Short mmCIF file of C-alpha atoms in Angstrom, two decimals:
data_model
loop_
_atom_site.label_atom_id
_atom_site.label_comp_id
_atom_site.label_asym_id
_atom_site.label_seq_id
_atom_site.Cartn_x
_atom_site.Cartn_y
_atom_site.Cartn_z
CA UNK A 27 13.39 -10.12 -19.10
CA UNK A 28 13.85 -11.30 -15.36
CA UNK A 29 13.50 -14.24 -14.44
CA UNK A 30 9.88 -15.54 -13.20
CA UNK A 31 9.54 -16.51 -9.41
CA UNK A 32 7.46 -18.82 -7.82
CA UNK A 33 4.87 -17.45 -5.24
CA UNK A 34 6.74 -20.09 -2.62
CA UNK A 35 9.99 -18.61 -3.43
CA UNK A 36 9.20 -14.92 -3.40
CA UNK A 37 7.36 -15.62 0.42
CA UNK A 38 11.03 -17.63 1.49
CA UNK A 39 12.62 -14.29 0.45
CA UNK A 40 10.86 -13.00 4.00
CA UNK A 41 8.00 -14.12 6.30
CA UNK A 42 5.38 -12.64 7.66
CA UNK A 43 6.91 -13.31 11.18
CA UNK A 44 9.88 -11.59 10.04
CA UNK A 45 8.56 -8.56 8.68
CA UNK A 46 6.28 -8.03 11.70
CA UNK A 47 9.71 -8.51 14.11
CA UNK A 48 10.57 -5.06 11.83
CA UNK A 49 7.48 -3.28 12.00
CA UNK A 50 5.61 -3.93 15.09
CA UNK A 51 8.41 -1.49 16.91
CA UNK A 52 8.30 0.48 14.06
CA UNK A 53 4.32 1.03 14.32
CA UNK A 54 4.85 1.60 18.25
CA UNK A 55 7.21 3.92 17.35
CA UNK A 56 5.24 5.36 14.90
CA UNK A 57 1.89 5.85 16.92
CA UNK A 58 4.22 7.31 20.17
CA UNK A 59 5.08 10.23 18.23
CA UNK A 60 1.46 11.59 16.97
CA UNK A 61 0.23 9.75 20.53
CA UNK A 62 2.40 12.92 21.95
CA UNK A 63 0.52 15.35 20.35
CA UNK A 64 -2.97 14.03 21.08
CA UNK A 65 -2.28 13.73 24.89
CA UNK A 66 -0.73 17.86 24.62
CA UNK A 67 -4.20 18.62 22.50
CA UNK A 68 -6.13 16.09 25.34
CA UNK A 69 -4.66 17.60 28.64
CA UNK A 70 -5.27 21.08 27.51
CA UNK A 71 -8.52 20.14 25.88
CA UNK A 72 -9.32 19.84 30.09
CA UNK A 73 -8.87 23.74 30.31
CA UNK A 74 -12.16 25.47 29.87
CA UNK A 75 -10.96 27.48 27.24
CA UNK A 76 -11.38 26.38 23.26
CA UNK A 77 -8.62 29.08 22.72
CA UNK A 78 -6.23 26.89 24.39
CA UNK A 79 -6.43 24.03 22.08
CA UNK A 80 -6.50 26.48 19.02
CA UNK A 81 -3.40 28.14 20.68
CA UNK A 82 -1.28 24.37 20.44
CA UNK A 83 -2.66 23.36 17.04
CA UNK A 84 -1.43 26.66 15.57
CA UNK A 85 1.68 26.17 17.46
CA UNK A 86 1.83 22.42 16.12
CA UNK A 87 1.41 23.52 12.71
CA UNK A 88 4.62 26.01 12.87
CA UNK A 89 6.35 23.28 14.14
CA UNK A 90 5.34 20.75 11.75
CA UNK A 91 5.80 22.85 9.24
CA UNK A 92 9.66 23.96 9.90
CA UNK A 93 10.12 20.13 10.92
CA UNK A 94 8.32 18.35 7.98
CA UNK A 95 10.29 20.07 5.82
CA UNK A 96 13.22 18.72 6.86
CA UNK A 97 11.85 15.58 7.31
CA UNK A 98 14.21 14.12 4.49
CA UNK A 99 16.86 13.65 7.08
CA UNK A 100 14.99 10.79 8.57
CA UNK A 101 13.49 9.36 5.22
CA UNK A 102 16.82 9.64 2.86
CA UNK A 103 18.93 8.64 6.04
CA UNK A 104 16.98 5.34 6.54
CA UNK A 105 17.15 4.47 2.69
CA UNK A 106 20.99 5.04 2.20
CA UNK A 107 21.96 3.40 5.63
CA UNK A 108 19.66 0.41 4.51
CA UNK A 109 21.21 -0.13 0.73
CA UNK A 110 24.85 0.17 2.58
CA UNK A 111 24.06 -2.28 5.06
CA UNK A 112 22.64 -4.52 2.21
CA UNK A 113 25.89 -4.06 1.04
CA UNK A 114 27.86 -4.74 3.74
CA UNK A 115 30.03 -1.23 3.21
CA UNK A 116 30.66 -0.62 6.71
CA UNK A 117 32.84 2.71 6.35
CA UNK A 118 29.28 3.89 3.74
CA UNK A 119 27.04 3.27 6.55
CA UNK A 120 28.94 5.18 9.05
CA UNK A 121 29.27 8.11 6.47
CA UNK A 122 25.16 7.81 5.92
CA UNK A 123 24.67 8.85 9.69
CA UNK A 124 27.17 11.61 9.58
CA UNK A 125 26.31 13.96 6.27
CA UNK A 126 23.11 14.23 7.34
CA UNK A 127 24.23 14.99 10.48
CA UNK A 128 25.76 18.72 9.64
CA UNK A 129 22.72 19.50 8.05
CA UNK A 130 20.83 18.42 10.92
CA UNK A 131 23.10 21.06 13.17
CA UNK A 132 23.18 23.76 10.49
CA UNK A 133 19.03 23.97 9.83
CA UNK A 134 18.52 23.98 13.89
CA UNK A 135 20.88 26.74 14.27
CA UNK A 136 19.65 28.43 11.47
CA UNK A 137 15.44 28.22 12.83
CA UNK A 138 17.19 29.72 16.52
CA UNK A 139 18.60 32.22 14.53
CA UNK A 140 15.22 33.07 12.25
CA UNK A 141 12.64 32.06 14.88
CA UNK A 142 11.14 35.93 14.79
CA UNK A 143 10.60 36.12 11.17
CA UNK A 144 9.08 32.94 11.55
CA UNK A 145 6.28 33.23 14.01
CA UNK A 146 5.44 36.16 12.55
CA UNK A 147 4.59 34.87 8.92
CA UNK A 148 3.03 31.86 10.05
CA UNK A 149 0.97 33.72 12.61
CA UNK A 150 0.12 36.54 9.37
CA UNK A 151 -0.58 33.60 6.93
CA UNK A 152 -3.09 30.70 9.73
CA UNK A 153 -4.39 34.20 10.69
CA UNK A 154 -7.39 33.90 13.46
CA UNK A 155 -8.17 36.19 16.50
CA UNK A 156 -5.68 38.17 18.73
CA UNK A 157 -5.93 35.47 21.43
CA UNK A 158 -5.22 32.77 19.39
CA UNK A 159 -2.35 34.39 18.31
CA UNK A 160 -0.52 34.67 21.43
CA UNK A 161 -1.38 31.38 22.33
CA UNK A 162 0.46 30.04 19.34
CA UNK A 163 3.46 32.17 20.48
CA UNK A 164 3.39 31.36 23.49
CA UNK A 165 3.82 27.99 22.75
CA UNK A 166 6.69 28.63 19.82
CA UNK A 167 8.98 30.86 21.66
CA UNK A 168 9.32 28.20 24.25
CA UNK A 169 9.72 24.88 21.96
CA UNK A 170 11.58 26.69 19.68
CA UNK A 171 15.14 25.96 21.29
CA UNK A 172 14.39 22.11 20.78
CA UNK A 173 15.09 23.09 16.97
CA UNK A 174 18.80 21.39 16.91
CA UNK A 175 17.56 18.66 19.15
CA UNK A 176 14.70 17.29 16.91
CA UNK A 177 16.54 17.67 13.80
CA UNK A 178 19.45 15.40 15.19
CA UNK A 179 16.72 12.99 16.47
CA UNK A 180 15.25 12.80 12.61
CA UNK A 181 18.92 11.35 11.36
CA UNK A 182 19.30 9.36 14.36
CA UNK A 183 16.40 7.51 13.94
CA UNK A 184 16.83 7.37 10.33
CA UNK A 185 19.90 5.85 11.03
CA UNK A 186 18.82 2.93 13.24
CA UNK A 187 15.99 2.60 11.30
CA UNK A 188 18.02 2.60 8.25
CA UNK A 189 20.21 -0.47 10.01
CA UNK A 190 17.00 -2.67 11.05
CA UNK A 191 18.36 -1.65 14.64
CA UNK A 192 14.55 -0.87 15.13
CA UNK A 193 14.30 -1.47 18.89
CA UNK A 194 16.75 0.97 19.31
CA UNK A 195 14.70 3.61 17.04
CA UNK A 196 11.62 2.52 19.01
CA UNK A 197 13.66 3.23 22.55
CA UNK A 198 15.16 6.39 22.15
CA UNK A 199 11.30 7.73 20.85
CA UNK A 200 9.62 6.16 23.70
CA UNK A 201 12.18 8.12 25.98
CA UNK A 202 10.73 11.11 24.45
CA UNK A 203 7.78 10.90 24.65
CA UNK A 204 6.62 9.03 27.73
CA UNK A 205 8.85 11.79 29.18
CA UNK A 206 6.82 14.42 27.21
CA UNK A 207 3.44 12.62 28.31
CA UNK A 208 4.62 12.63 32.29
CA UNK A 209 5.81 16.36 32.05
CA UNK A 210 2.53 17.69 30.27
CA UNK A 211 0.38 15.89 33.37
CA UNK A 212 2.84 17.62 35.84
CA UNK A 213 3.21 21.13 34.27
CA UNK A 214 -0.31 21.43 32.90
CA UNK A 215 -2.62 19.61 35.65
CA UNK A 216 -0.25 19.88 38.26
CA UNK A 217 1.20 22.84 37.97
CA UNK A 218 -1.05 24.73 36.09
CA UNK A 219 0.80 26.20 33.66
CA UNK A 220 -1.36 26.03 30.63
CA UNK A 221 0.06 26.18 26.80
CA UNK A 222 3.55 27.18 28.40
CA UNK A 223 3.60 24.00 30.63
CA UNK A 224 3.05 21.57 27.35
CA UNK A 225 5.84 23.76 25.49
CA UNK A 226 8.02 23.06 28.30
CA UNK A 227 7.40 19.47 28.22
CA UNK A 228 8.31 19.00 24.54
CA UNK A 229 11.89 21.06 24.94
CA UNK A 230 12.89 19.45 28.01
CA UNK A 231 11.95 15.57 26.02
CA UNK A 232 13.35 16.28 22.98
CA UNK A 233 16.64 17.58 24.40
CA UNK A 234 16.68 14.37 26.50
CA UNK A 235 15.95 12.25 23.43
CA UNK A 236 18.43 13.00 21.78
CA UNK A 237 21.14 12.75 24.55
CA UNK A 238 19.95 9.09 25.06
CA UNK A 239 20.18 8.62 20.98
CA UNK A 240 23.72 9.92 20.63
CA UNK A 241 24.47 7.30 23.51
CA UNK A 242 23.03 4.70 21.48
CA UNK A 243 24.39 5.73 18.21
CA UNK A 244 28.31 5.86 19.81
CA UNK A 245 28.33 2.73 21.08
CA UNK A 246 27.36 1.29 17.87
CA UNK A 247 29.53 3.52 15.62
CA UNK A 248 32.76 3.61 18.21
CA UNK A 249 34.57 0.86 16.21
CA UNK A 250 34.84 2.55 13.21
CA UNK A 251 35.62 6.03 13.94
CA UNK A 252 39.51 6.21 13.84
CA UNK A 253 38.75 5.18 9.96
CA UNK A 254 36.30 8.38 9.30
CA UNK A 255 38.08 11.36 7.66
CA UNK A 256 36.74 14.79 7.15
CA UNK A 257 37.46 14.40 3.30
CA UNK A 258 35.01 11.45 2.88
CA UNK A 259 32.40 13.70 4.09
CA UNK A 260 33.10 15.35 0.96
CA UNK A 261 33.25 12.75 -1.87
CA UNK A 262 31.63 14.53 -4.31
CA UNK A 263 29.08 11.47 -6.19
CA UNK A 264 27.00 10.67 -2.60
CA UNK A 265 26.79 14.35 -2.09
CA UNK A 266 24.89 14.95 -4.98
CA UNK A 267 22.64 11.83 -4.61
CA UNK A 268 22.24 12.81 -1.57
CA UNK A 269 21.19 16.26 -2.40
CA UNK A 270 19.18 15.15 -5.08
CA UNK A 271 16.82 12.75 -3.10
CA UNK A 272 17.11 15.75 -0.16
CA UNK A 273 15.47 18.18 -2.62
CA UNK A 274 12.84 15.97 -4.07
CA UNK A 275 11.85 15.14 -0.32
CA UNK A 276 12.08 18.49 0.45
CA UNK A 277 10.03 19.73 -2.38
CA UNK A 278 7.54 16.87 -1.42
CA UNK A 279 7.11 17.88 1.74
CA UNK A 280 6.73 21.67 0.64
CA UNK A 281 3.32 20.75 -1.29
CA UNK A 282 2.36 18.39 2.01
CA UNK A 283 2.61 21.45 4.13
CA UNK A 284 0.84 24.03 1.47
CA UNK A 285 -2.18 21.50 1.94
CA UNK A 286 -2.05 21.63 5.61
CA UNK A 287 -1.64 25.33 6.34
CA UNK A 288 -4.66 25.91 3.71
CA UNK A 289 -6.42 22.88 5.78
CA UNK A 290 -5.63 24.78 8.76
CA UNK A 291 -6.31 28.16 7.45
CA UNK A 292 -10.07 27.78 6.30
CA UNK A 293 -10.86 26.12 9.88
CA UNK A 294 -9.14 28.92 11.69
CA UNK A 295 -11.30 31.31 9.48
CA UNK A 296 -14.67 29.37 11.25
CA UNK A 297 -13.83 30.00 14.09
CA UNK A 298 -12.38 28.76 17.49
CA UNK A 299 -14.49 25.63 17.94
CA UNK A 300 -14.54 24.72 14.38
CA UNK A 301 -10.08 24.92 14.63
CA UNK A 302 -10.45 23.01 17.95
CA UNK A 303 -12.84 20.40 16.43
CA UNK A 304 -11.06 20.35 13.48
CA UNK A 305 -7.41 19.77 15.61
CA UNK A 306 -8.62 16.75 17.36
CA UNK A 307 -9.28 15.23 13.87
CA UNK A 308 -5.96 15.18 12.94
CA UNK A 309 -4.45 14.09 15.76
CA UNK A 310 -6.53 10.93 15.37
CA UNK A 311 -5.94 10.98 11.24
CA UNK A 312 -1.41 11.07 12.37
CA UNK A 313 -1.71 8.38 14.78
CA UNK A 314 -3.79 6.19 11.86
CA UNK A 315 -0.57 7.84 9.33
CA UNK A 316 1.82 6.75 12.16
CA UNK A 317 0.96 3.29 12.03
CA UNK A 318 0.83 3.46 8.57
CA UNK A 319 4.34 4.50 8.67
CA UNK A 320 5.40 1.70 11.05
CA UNK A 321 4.51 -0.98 8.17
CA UNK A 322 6.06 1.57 5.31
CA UNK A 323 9.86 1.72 7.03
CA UNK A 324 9.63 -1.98 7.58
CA UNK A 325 8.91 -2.28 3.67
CA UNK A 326 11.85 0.86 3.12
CA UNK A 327 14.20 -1.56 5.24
CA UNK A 328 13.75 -4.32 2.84
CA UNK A 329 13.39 -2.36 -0.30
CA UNK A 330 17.00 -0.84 0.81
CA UNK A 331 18.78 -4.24 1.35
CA UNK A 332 17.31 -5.46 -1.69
CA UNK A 333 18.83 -2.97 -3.87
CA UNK A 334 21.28 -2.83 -1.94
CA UNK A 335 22.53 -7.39 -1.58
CA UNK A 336 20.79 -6.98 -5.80
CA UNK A 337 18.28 -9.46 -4.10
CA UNK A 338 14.77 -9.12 -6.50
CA UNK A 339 13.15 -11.81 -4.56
CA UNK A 340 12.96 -9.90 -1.15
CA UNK A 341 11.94 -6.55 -3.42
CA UNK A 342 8.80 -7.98 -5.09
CA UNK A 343 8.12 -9.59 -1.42
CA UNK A 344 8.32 -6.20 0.23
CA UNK A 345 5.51 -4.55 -1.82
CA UNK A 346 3.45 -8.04 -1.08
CA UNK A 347 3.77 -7.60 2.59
CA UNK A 348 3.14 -3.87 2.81
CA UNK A 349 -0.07 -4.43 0.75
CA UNK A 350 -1.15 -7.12 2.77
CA UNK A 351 -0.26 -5.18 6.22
CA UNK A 352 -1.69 -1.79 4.86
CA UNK A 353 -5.07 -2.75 4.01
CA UNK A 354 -5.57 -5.16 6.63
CA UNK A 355 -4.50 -2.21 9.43
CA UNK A 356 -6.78 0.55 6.86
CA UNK A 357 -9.62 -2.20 7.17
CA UNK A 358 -9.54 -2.47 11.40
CA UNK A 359 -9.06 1.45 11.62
CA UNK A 360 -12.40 2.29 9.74
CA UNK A 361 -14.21 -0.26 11.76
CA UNK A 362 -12.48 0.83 14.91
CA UNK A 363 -13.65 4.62 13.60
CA UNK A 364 -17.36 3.51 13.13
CA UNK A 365 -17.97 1.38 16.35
CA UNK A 366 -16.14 3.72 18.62
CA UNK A 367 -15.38 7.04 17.17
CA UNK A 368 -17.50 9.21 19.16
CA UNK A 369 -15.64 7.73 22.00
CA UNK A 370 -12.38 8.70 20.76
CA UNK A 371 -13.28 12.37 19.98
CA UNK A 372 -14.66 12.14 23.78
CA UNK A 373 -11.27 11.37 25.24
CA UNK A 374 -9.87 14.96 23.95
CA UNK A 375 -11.85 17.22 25.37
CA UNK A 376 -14.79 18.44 27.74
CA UNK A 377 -15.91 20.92 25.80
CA UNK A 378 -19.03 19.78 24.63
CA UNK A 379 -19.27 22.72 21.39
CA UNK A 380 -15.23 21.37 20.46
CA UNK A 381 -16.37 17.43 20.91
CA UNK A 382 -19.82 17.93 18.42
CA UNK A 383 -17.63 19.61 16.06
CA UNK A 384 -15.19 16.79 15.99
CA UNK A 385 -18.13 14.20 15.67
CA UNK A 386 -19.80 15.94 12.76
CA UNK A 387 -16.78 15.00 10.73
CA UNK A 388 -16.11 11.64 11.87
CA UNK A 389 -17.31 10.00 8.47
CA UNK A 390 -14.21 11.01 6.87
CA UNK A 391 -11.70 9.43 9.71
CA UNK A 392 -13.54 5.92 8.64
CA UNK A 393 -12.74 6.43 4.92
CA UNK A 394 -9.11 8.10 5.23
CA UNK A 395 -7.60 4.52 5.99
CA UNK A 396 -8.99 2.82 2.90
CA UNK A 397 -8.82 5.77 0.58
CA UNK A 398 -5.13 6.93 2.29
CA UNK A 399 -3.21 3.96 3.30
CA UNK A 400 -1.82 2.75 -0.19
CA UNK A 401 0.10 6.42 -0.77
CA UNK A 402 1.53 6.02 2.78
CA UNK A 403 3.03 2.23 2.02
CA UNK A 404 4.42 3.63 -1.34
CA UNK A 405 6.15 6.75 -0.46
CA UNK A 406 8.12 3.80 2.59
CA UNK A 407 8.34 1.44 -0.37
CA UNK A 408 10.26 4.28 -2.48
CA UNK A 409 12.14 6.13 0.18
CA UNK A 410 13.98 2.76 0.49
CA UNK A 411 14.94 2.93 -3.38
CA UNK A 412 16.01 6.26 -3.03
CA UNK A 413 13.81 7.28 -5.80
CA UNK A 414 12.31 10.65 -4.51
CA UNK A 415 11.22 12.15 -7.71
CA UNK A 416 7.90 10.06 -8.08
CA UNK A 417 7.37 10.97 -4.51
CA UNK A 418 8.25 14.71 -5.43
CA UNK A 419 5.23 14.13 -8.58
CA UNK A 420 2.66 12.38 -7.18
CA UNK A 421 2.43 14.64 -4.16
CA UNK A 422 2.66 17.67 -6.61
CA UNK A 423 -0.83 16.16 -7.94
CA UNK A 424 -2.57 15.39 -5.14
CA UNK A 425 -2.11 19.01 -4.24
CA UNK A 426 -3.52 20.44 -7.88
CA UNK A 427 -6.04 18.03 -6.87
CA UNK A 428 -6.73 19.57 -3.68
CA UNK A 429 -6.60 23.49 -4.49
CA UNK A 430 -9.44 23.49 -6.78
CA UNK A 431 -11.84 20.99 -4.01
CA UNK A 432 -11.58 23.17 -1.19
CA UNK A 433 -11.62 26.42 -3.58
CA UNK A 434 -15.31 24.59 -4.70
CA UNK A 435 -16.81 22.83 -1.51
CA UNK A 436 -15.95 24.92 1.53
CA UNK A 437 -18.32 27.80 0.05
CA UNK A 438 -21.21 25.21 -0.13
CA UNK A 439 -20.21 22.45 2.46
CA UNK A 440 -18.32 24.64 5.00
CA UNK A 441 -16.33 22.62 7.29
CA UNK A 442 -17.44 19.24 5.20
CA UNK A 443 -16.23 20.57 2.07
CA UNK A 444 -12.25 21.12 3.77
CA UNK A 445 -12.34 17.46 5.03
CA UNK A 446 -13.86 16.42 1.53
CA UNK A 447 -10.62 18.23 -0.16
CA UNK A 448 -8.43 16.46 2.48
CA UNK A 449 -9.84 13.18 1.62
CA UNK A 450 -9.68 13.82 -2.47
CA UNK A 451 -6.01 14.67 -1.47
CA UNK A 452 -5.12 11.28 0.38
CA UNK A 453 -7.16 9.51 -2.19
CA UNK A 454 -4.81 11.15 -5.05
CA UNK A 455 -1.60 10.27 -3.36
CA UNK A 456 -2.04 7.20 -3.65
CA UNK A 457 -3.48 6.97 -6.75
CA UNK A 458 -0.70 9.24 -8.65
CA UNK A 459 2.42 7.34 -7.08
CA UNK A 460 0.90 3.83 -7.92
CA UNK A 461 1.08 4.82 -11.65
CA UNK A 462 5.46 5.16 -11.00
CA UNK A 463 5.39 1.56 -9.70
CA UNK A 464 6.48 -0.24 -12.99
CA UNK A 465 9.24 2.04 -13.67
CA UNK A 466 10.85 2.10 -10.17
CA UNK A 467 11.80 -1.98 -10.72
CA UNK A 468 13.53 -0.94 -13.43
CA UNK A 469 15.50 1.82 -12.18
CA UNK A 470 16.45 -0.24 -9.20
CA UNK A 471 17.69 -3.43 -11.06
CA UNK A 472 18.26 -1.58 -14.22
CA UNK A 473 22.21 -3.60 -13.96
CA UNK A 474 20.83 -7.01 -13.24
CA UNK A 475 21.31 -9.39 -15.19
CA UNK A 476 20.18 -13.00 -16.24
CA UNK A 477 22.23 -14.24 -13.72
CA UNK A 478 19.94 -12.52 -11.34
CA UNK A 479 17.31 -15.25 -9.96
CA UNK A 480 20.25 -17.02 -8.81
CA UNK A 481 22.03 -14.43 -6.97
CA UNK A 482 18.43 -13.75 -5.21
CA UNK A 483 18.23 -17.25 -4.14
CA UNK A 484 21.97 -17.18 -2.94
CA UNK A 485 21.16 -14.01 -0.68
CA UNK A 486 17.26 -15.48 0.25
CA UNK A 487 19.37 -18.55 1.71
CA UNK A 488 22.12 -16.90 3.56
#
């Protein structure tokens, strides 16, 4: 048995002021990135054209889809730079930016390599019309050759994420995408270029990202590089943790996607307006995820240096403070949703079909923040333990939970009955990875012993 804390001595192990100097960049940072989408689905939702936004959301979803699933470089980066920083290993935490780092290279080369194959089943599987179609390629076989550039952007962020250097993470995103935001309003409304002129935009910002990263990064790593050798890249035991959380992510994110192509899918199947309509949705549901995620690495940062310093105190006050921050943000984004919703939707587009297809479905945008935010805190809370598997489970369940909804609903409810599925979904992720909760304290201070509570105290102080 553990020691029992106090309440006062569990909120010394970190303050409120303290966790919001971690997460408020991390929340900016968050919102930027979805914030780039919405402005790319809001400066072509000014073309007259509903094919156009289609066009980019089918795009999006290739993207998303070939990114998310690597999206364990940026999750298992940040959680095993965090524990070796809790732990002071300095020659760990340089070897935590640089494994994932040739996988980063390897996976961009190999999408360059691939990228026929690949439009061509994603553009068989979303199906819709001929137009939409070469919209969507349009689109890919331009921001395609940002492959490498995002991937290395995923660790590097992970990275200084992972090392509570969070301004830095915040910088180098803002630097791509306030680029990507100025280019879009010169290539699109300037120039006129269309779908090609927002494809441009993202390349030429991601390749530019990263540059500004990897300046960053050396800086902060130069000190320590003479004592790197190619053979510690190798050490067999953090290779195969590392693989191990990298698959469970990776599986994760494979049943995350098979929900969103199928999401995608049945609205592409009603139609252009119903896919626009549908597309401005979830650009508003990512930047509500986004900030989600901004509170969720804060909690991964301190979940990760708990484990990492063996400090329990600053564990149990983590998963306090991301409760506390979740449903307080989940609480302000429904009422934000119901007093000015319609507003929102209006910002995207001028298309007046598009915009009352979007409002129809606005009910579910007010209850994905209550129903959603819990699972989003979690998998941050989690990611910082290393402990993918639950992740891996949970999400595996929310998806059996999702197949037979939208299998049910969409023939009776139509476009109602896909959000319905989406919202069952979000509901279930949160609800399956609570149930892991108990057993991930044990697995992370499963060698503590009584001597603990003191040891806690020791590192709360210091």
């Amino acid at each position: 048995m553990y020691p029992e804390a106090t309440s006062l001595e569990i909120k010394k192990a970190c303050s409120h002021k303290e966790y919001l100097r971690l997460a408020i960049p991390l929340v900016i940072s968050g919102i930027s990135t979805p914030l780039l989408g919405a402005v790319d689905t809001a400066v072509v939702g000014r073309m007259p054209d509903p094919i156009s936004i289609g066009g980019v959301a089918i795009g999006a979803v290739i993207f998303n889809t070939m990114y998310w699933l690597l999206g364990f470089l940026r999750v298992s980066t940040s959680g095993f730079t965090s524990q070796a920083e809790g732990l002071k290993d300095e020659r760990e935490i340089l070897l935590t930016f640089f494994r994932p780092t040739i996988i980063a290279i390897l996976f961009g080369l190999l999408f360059l390599f691939l990228q026929e194959p690949i439009l061509h089943i994603s553009l068989m599987l979303i199906g819709g019309s001929e137009d939409l179609s070469g919209m969507a390629a349009s689109y890919f076989t331009i921001r395609i050759w940002g492959a490498p550039f995002i991937l290395l952007s995923y660790v590097m962020i992970g990275w200084l994420i992972g090392m509570g250097k969070v301004r830095l993470a915040l910088a180098t995103q803002v630097v791509m995408n306030v680029l990507n935001i100025f280019l879009d309003f010169i290539f699109v409304l300037g120039l006129e270029m269309g779908v090609t002129g927002v494809a441009y935009a993202t390349l030429i910002s991601e390749v530019t990202a990263v540059l500004f990263g990897a300046v960053v990064i050396y800086r902060s790593i130069k000190p320590g590089l003479k004592e790197i050798r190619l053979r510690m890249l190798t050490e067999l035991e953090p290779l195969q943790k590392m693989f191990k959380v990298n698959r469970d992510l990776f599986l994760r994110t494979i049943c995350l996607l098979a929900m969103t192509i199928l999401f995608t899918s049945k609205g592409a199947s009603m139609g252009e307006v119903i896919l626009a309509g549908n597309a401005i949705l979830l650009q508003i549901h990512y930047m509500m995820a986004y900030l989600f995620g901004g509170f969720a690495n804060a909690s991964s940062i301190l979940v990760g240096r708990s484990i990492g310093s063996g400090n329990r105190l600053l564990y149990t006050r983590a998963f306090h403070l991301s409760a506390q921050w979740g449903l307080g943000s989940a609480a302000f984004l429904s009422l934000v949703m119901v007093l000015w919703g319609q507003a929102t939707v209006s910002l995207f587009t001028t298309i007046e079909a598009v915009r009352a297809a979007a409002q129809d479905q606005l009910i579910w945008m007010v209850l994905f923040p209550i129903l959603g935010f819990w699972g989003l805190q979690l998998e941050g809370i989690f990611s910082g333990a290393t402990q993918a598997a639950p992740i891996r489970d949970s999400i595996l369940l929310a998806l059996l939970l999702f197949l037979p909804a939208i299998w049910l609903t969409v023939p009776i409810l139509g476009n109602s009955g896909i959000w319905l599925s989406f919202i069952l979904f979000s509901f279930g992720r949160s609800l399956f990875l609570s149930l892991y909760i108990p057993k991930l304290g044990k697995k992370s201070f499963k060698h503590e012993g009584a001597g603990s509570m003191s040891r806690s105290l020791m590192s709360m102080k210091t």
